[in-house]
GROMACS .gro file of C-alpha atoms in nm:
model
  349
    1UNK     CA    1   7.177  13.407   9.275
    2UNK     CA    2   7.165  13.142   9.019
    3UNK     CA    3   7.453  12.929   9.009
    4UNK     CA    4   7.660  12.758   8.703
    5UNK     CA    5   7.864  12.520   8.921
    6UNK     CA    6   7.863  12.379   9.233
    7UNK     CA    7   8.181  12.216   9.407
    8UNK     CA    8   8.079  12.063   9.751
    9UNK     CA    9   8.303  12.125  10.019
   10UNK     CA   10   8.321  12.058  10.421
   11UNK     CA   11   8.332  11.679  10.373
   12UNK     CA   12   8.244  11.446  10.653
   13UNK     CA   13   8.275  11.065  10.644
   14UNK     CA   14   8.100  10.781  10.833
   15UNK     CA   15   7.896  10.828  11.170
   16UNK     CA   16   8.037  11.206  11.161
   17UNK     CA   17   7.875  11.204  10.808
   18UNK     CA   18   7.528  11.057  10.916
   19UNK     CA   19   7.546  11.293  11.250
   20UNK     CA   20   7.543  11.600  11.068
   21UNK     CA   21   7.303  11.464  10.792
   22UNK     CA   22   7.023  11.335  11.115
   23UNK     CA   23   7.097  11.719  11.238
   24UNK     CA   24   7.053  11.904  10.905
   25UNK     CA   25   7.392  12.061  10.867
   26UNK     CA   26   7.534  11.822  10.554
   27UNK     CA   27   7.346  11.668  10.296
   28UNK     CA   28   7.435  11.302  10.168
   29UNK     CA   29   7.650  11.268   9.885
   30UNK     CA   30   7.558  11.004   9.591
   31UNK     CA   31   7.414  10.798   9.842
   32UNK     CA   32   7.757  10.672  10.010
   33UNK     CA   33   7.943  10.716  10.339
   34UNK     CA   34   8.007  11.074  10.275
   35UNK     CA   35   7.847  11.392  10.332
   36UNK     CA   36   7.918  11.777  10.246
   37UNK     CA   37   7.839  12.079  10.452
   38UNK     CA   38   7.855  12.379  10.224
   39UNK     CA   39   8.005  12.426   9.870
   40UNK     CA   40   8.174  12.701   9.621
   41UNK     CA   41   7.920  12.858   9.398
   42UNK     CA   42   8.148  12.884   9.075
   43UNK     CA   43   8.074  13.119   8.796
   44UNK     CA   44   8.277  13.179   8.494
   45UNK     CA   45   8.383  13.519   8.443
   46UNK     CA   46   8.473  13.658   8.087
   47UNK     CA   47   8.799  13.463   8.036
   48UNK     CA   48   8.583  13.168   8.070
   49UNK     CA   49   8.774  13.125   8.439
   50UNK     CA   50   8.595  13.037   8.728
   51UNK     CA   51   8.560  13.255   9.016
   52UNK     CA   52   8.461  13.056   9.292
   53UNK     CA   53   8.220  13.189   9.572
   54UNK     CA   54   8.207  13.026   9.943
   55UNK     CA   55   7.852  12.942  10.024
   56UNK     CA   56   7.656  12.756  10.291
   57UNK     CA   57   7.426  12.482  10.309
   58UNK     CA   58   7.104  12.701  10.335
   59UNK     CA   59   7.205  12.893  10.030
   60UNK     CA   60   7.291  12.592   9.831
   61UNK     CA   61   6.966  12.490   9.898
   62UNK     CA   62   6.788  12.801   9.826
   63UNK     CA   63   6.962  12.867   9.560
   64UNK     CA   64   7.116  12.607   9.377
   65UNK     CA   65   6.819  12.326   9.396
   66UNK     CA   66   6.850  12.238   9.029
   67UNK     CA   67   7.213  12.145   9.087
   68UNK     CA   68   7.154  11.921   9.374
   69UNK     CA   69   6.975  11.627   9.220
   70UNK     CA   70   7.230  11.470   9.048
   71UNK     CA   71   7.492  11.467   9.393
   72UNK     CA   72   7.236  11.377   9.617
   73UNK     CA   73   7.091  11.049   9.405
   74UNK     CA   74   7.199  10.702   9.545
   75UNK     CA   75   7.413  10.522   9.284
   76UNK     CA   76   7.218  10.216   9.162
   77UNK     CA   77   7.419   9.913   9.085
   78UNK     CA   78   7.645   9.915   8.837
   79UNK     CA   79   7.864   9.588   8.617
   80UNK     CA   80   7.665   9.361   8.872
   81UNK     CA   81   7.865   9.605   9.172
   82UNK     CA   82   7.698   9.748   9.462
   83UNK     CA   83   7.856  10.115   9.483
   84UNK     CA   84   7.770  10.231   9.869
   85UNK     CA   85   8.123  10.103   9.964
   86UNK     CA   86   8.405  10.220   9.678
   87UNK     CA   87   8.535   9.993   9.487
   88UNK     CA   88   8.912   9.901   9.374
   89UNK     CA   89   8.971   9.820   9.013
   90UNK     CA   90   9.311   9.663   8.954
   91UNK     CA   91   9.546   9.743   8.648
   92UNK     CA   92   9.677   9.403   8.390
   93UNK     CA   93   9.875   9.540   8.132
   94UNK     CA   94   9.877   9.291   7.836
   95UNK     CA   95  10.116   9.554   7.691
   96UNK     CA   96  10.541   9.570   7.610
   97UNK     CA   97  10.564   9.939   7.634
   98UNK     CA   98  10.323  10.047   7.945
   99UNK     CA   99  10.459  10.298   8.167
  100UNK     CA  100  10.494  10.111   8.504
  101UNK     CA  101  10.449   9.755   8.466
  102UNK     CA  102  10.494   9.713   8.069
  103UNK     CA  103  10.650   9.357   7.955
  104UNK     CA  104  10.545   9.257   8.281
  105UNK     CA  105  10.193   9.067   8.178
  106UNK     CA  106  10.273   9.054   7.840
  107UNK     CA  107  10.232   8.699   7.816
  108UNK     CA  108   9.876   8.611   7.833
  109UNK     CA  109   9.927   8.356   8.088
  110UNK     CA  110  10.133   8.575   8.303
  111UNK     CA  111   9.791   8.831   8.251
  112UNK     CA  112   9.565   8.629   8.375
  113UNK     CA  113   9.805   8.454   8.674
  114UNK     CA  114   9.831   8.876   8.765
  115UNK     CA  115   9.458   8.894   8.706
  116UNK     CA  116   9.370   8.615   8.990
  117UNK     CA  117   9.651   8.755   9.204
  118UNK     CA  118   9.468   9.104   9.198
  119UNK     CA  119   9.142   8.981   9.246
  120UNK     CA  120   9.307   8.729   9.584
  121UNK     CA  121   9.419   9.085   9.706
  122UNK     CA  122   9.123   9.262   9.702
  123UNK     CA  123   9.028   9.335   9.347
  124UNK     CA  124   8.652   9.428   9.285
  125UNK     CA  125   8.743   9.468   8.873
  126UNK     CA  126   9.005   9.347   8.692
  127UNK     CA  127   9.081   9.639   8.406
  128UNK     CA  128   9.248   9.454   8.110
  129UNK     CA  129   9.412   9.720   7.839
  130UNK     CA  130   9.623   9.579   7.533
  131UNK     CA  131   9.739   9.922   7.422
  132UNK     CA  132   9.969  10.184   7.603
  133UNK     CA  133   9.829  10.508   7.614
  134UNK     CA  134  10.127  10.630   7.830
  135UNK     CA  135  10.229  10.991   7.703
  136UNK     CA  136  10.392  10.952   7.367
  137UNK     CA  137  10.257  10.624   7.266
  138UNK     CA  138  10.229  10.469   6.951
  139UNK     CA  139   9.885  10.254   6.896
  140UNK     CA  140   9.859   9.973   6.811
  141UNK     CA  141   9.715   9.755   6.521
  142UNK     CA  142   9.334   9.626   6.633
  143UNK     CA  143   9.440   9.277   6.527
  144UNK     CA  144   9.760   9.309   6.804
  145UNK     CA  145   9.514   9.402   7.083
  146UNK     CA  146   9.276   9.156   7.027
  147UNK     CA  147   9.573   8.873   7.039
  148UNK     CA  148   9.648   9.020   7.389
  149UNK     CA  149   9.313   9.068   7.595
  150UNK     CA  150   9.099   8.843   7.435
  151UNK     CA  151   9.210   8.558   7.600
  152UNK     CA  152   9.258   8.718   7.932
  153UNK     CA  153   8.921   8.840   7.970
  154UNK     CA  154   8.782   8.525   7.845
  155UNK     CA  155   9.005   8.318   8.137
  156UNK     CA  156   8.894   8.567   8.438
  157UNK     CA  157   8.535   8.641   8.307
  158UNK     CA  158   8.514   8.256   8.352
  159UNK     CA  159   8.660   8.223   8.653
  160UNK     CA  160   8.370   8.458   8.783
  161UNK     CA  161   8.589   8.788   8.783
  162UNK     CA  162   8.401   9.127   8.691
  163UNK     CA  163   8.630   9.215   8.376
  164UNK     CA  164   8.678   9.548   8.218
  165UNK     CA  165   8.846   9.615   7.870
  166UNK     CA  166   9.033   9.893   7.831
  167UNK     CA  167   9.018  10.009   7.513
  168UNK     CA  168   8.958  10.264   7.221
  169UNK     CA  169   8.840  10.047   6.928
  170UNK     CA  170   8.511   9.929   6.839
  171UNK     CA  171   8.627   9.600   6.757
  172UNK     CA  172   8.758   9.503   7.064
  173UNK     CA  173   8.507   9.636   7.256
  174UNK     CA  174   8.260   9.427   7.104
  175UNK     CA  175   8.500   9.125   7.160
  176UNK     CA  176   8.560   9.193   7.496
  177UNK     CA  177   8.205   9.219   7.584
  178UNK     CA  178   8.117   8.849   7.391
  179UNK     CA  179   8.401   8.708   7.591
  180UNK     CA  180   8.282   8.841   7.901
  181UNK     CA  181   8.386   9.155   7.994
  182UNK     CA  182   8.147   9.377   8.183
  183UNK     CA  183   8.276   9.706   8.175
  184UNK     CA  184   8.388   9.925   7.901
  185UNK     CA  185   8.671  10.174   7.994
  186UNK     CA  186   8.784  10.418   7.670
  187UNK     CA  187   8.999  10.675   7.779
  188UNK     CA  188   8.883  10.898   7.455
  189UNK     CA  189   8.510  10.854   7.563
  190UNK     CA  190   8.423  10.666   7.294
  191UNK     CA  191   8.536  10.939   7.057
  192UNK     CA  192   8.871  10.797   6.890
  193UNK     CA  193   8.662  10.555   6.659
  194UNK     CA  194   8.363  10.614   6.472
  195UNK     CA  195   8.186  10.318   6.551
  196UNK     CA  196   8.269  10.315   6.927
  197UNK     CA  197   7.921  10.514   7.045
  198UNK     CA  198   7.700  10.237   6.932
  199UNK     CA  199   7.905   9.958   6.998
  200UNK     CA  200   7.924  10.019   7.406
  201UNK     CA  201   7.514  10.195   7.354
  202UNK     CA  202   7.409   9.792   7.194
  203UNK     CA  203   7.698   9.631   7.463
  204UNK     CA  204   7.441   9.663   7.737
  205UNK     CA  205   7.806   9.693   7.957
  206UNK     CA  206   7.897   9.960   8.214
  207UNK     CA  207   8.085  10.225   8.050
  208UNK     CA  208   8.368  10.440   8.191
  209UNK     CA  209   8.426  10.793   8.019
  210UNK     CA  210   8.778  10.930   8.032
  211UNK     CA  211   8.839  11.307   7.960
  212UNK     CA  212   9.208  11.327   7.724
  213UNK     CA  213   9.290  11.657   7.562
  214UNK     CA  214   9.456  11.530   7.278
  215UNK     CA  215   9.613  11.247   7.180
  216UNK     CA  216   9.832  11.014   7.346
  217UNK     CA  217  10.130  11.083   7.131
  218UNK     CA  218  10.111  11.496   7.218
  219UNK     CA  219   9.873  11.539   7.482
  220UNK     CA  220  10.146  11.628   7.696
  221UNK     CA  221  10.310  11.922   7.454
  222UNK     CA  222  10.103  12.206   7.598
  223UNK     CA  223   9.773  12.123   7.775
  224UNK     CA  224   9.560  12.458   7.793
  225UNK     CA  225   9.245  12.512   7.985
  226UNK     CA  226   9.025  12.807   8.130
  227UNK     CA  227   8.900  12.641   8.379
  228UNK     CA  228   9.033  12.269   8.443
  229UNK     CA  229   8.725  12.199   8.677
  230UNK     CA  230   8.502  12.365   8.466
  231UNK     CA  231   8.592  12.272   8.096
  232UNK     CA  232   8.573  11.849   8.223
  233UNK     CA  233   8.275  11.930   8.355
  234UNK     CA  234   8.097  12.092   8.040
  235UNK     CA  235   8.289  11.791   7.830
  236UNK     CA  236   8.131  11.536   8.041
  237UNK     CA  237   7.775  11.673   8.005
  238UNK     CA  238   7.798  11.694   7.619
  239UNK     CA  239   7.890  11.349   7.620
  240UNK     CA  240   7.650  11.224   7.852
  241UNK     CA  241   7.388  11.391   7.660
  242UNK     CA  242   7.493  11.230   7.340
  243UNK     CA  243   7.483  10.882   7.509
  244UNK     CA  244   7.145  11.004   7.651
  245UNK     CA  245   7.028  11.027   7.276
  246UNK     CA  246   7.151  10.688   7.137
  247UNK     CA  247   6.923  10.555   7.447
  248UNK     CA  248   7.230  10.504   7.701
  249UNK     CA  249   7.063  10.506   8.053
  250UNK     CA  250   7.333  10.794   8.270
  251UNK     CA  251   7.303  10.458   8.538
  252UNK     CA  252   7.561  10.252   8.337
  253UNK     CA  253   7.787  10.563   8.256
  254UNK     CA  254   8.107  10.617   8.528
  255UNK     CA  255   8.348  10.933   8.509
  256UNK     CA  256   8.682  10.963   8.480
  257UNK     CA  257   8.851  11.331   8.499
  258UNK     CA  258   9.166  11.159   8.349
  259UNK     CA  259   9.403  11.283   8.580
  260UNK     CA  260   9.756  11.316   8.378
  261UNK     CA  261   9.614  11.272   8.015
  262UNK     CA  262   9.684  11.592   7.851
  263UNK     CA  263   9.709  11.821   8.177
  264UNK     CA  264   9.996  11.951   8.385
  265UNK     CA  265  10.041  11.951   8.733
  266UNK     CA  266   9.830  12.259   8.829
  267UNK     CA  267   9.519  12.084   8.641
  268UNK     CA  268   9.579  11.791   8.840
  269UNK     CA  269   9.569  11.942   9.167
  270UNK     CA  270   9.293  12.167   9.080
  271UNK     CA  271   9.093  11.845   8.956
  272UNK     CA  272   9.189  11.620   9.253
  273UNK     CA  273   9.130  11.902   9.508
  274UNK     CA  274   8.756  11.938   9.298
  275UNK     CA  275   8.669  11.550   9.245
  276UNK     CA  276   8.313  11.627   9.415
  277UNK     CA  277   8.219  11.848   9.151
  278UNK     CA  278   8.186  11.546   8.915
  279UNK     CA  279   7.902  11.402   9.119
  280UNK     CA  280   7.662  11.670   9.017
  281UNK     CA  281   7.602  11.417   8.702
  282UNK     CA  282   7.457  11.142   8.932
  283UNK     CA  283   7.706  10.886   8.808
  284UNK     CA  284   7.988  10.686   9.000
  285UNK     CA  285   8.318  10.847   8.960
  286UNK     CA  286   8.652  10.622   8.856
  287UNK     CA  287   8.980  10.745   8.906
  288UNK     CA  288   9.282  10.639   8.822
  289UNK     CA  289   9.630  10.782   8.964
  290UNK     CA  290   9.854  10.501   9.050
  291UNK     CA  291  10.196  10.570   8.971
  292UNK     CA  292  10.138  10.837   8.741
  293UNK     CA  293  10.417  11.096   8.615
  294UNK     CA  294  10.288  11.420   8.848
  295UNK     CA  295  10.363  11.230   9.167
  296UNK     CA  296  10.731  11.174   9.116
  297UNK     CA  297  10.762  11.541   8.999
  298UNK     CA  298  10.589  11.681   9.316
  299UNK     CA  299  10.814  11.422   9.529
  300UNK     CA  300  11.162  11.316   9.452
  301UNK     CA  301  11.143  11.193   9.104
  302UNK     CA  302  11.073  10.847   9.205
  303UNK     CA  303  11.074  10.593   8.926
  304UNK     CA  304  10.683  10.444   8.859
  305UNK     CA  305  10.712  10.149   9.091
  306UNK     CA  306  10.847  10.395   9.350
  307UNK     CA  307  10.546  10.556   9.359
  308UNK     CA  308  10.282  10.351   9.626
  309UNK     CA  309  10.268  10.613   9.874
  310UNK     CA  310  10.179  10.845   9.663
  311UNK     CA  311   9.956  10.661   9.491
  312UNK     CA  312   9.771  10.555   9.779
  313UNK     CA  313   9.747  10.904   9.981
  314UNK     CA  314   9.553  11.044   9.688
  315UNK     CA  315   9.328  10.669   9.646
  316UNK     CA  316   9.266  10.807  10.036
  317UNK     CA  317   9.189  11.155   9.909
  318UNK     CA  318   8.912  11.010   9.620
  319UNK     CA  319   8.758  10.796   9.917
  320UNK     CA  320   8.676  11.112  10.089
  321UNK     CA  321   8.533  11.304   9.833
  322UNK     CA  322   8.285  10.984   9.741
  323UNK     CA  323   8.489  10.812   9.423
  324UNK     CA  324   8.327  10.514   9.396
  325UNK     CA  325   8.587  10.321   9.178
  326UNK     CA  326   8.945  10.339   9.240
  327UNK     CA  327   9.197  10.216   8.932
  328UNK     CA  328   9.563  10.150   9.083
  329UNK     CA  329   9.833   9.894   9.019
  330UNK     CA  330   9.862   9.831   9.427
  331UNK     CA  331   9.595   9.653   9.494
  332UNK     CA  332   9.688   9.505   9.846
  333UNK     CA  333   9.793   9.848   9.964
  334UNK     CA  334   9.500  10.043   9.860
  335UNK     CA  335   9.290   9.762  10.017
  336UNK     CA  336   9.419   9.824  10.331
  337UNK     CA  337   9.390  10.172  10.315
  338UNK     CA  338   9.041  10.161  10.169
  339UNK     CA  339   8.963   9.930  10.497
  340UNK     CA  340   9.152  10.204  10.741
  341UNK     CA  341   8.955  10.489  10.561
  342UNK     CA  342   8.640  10.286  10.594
  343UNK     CA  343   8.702  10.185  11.006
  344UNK     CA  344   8.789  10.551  11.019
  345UNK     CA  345   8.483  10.687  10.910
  346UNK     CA  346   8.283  10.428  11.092
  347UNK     CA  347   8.419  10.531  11.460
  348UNK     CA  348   8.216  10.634  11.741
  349UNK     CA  349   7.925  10.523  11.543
   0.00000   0.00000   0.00000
């Protein structure tokens, strides 16, 4: 059988990981702590849905070789980061209207003072946006978000911080990079402005692409996939392959499925239960959940700050299924769970 899709499944962490890997009943996944023992073979049928198909190790690997490559490569470094332990981005807001913390950091001095305090508690990258892209947001002039990052990312690059701008415009991608920033994080992929593509390609920073159906004003109207699994995945290769042609090396490029931009709850779930699919491209995975919208429907309703044990149960979740980069507002908690997950995985080693 030739498959179109592969989602690894039976996950194993740690010395359970490497025992099964030493015996040849898992194979390594993007070179990390985790390891997978069998997999869905996923095939759309003429809807364009997937129908998935349980298969085992041996038949992955008889029949699905061409597929394996890109889950089995190590990560190489990426912003300056070694990527065989995950690693926790934390969330500044330079914004009035964000959805959890906006007004908060608005000041740039209070931005950076938050930036420090995030990188104290365990920060690996400090993720600086000027511009809400919250469902329903307005944007923002380019002018506006310059006034509130630049000098943020200028203060913590020079403090020694790895920095990451998130943005959608050229402009301040390019400024951002100048003042120090490593990392560019565009939640349209570098699709929402023209000159976006060869700004990050001539940047020479780590780039982070963010699947959004839409826009962040309507995105949330009526989200409509066949597959949700499936139609990221087949976005994410068409954009990799364009960055492939203006010379961008797949190394620097991380993947974000965008959980909550312009999908309901049943695309989330589907996504989050599927995160291992995305490592067929051979790039480090990013995702970002903390506090999001879905989590207070599928709970109580909590209000965003209400949110942490959500929020870190499915940081705990990614972890497992070999994220490499986790973005979350929490950084103290998710450090401590990262480290529990970690000692976890490392017992009766």
């Amino acid at each position: 059988m030739s498959a179109d899709y592969l989602v690894p499944t039976g996950m194993l962490t740690g010395a359970a990981a490497a025992r099964a890997i030493a015996a040849g009943t898992a194979l390594p996944l993007a070179g990390g702590p985790v390891a997978f023992g069998g997999g869905e073979i996923v095939r759309r049928d003429g809807a364009g849905q997937g129908v998935r198909e349980a298969a085992s190790l041996t038949e992955i690997e008889r029949h699905s070789a061409d597929l394996l490559a890109g889950f089995l490569r190590p990560r190489a470094q990426w912003a300056g980061l070694d990527l065989g332990m995950p690693r926790i981005m934390g969330i500044v807001n330079v914004t009035p209207d964000s959805f959890s913390d906006g007004g908060d950091y608005a000041d740039p001095a209070a931005a950076i003072a938050r930036g420090v305090a995030l990188a104290a508690a365990g920060a690996d990258i400090l993720d600086i946006g000027g511009e809400s892209t919250r469902p329903g947001a307005a944007p923002v002039t380019v002018e506006e978000e310059l006034n509130r990052v630049i000098p943020v990312i200028r203060a913590l690059a020079e403090r020694g911080h790895c920095v990451s701008v998130d943005t959608r415009h050229a402009a301040v991608m390019a400024a951002a990079v100048e003042a120090g920033a490593r990392i560019i994080n565009d939640v349209t992929a570098l699709t929402g402005d023209p000159a976006a593509e060869a700004v990050a390609a001539r940047s020479g920073a780590a780039i982070i692409l963010m699947h959004m159906q839409g826009e962040p004003r309507t995105m949330q109207a009526d989200p409509v996939y066949a597959d949700a699994t499936l139609d990221l995945i087949d976005y994410f290769a068409a954009r990799i392959a364009r960055l492939e042609a203006l010379g961008v090396d797949r190394a620097r490029v991380s993947l974000d499925p965008g959980i909550g931009f312009g999908k309901k709850d049943p695309h989330n779930l589907l996504i989050l239960n599927e995160l291992a699919a995305f490592h067929g491209f051979g790039c480090p995975l990013t995702l970002g959940v903390s506090r999001k919208s879905f989590i207070g429907r599928l709970s109580r309703g909590e209000a965003p700050k209400e949110r942490l044990g959500g929020s870190v149960a499915i940081a705990a979740l990614a972890l497992d299924r070999g994220v490499q980069i986790v973005r979350v507002h929490d950084v103290a908690a998710t450090f401590q769970a990262r480290a529990m997950v970690l000692a976890l995985a490392g017992a009766g080693a």
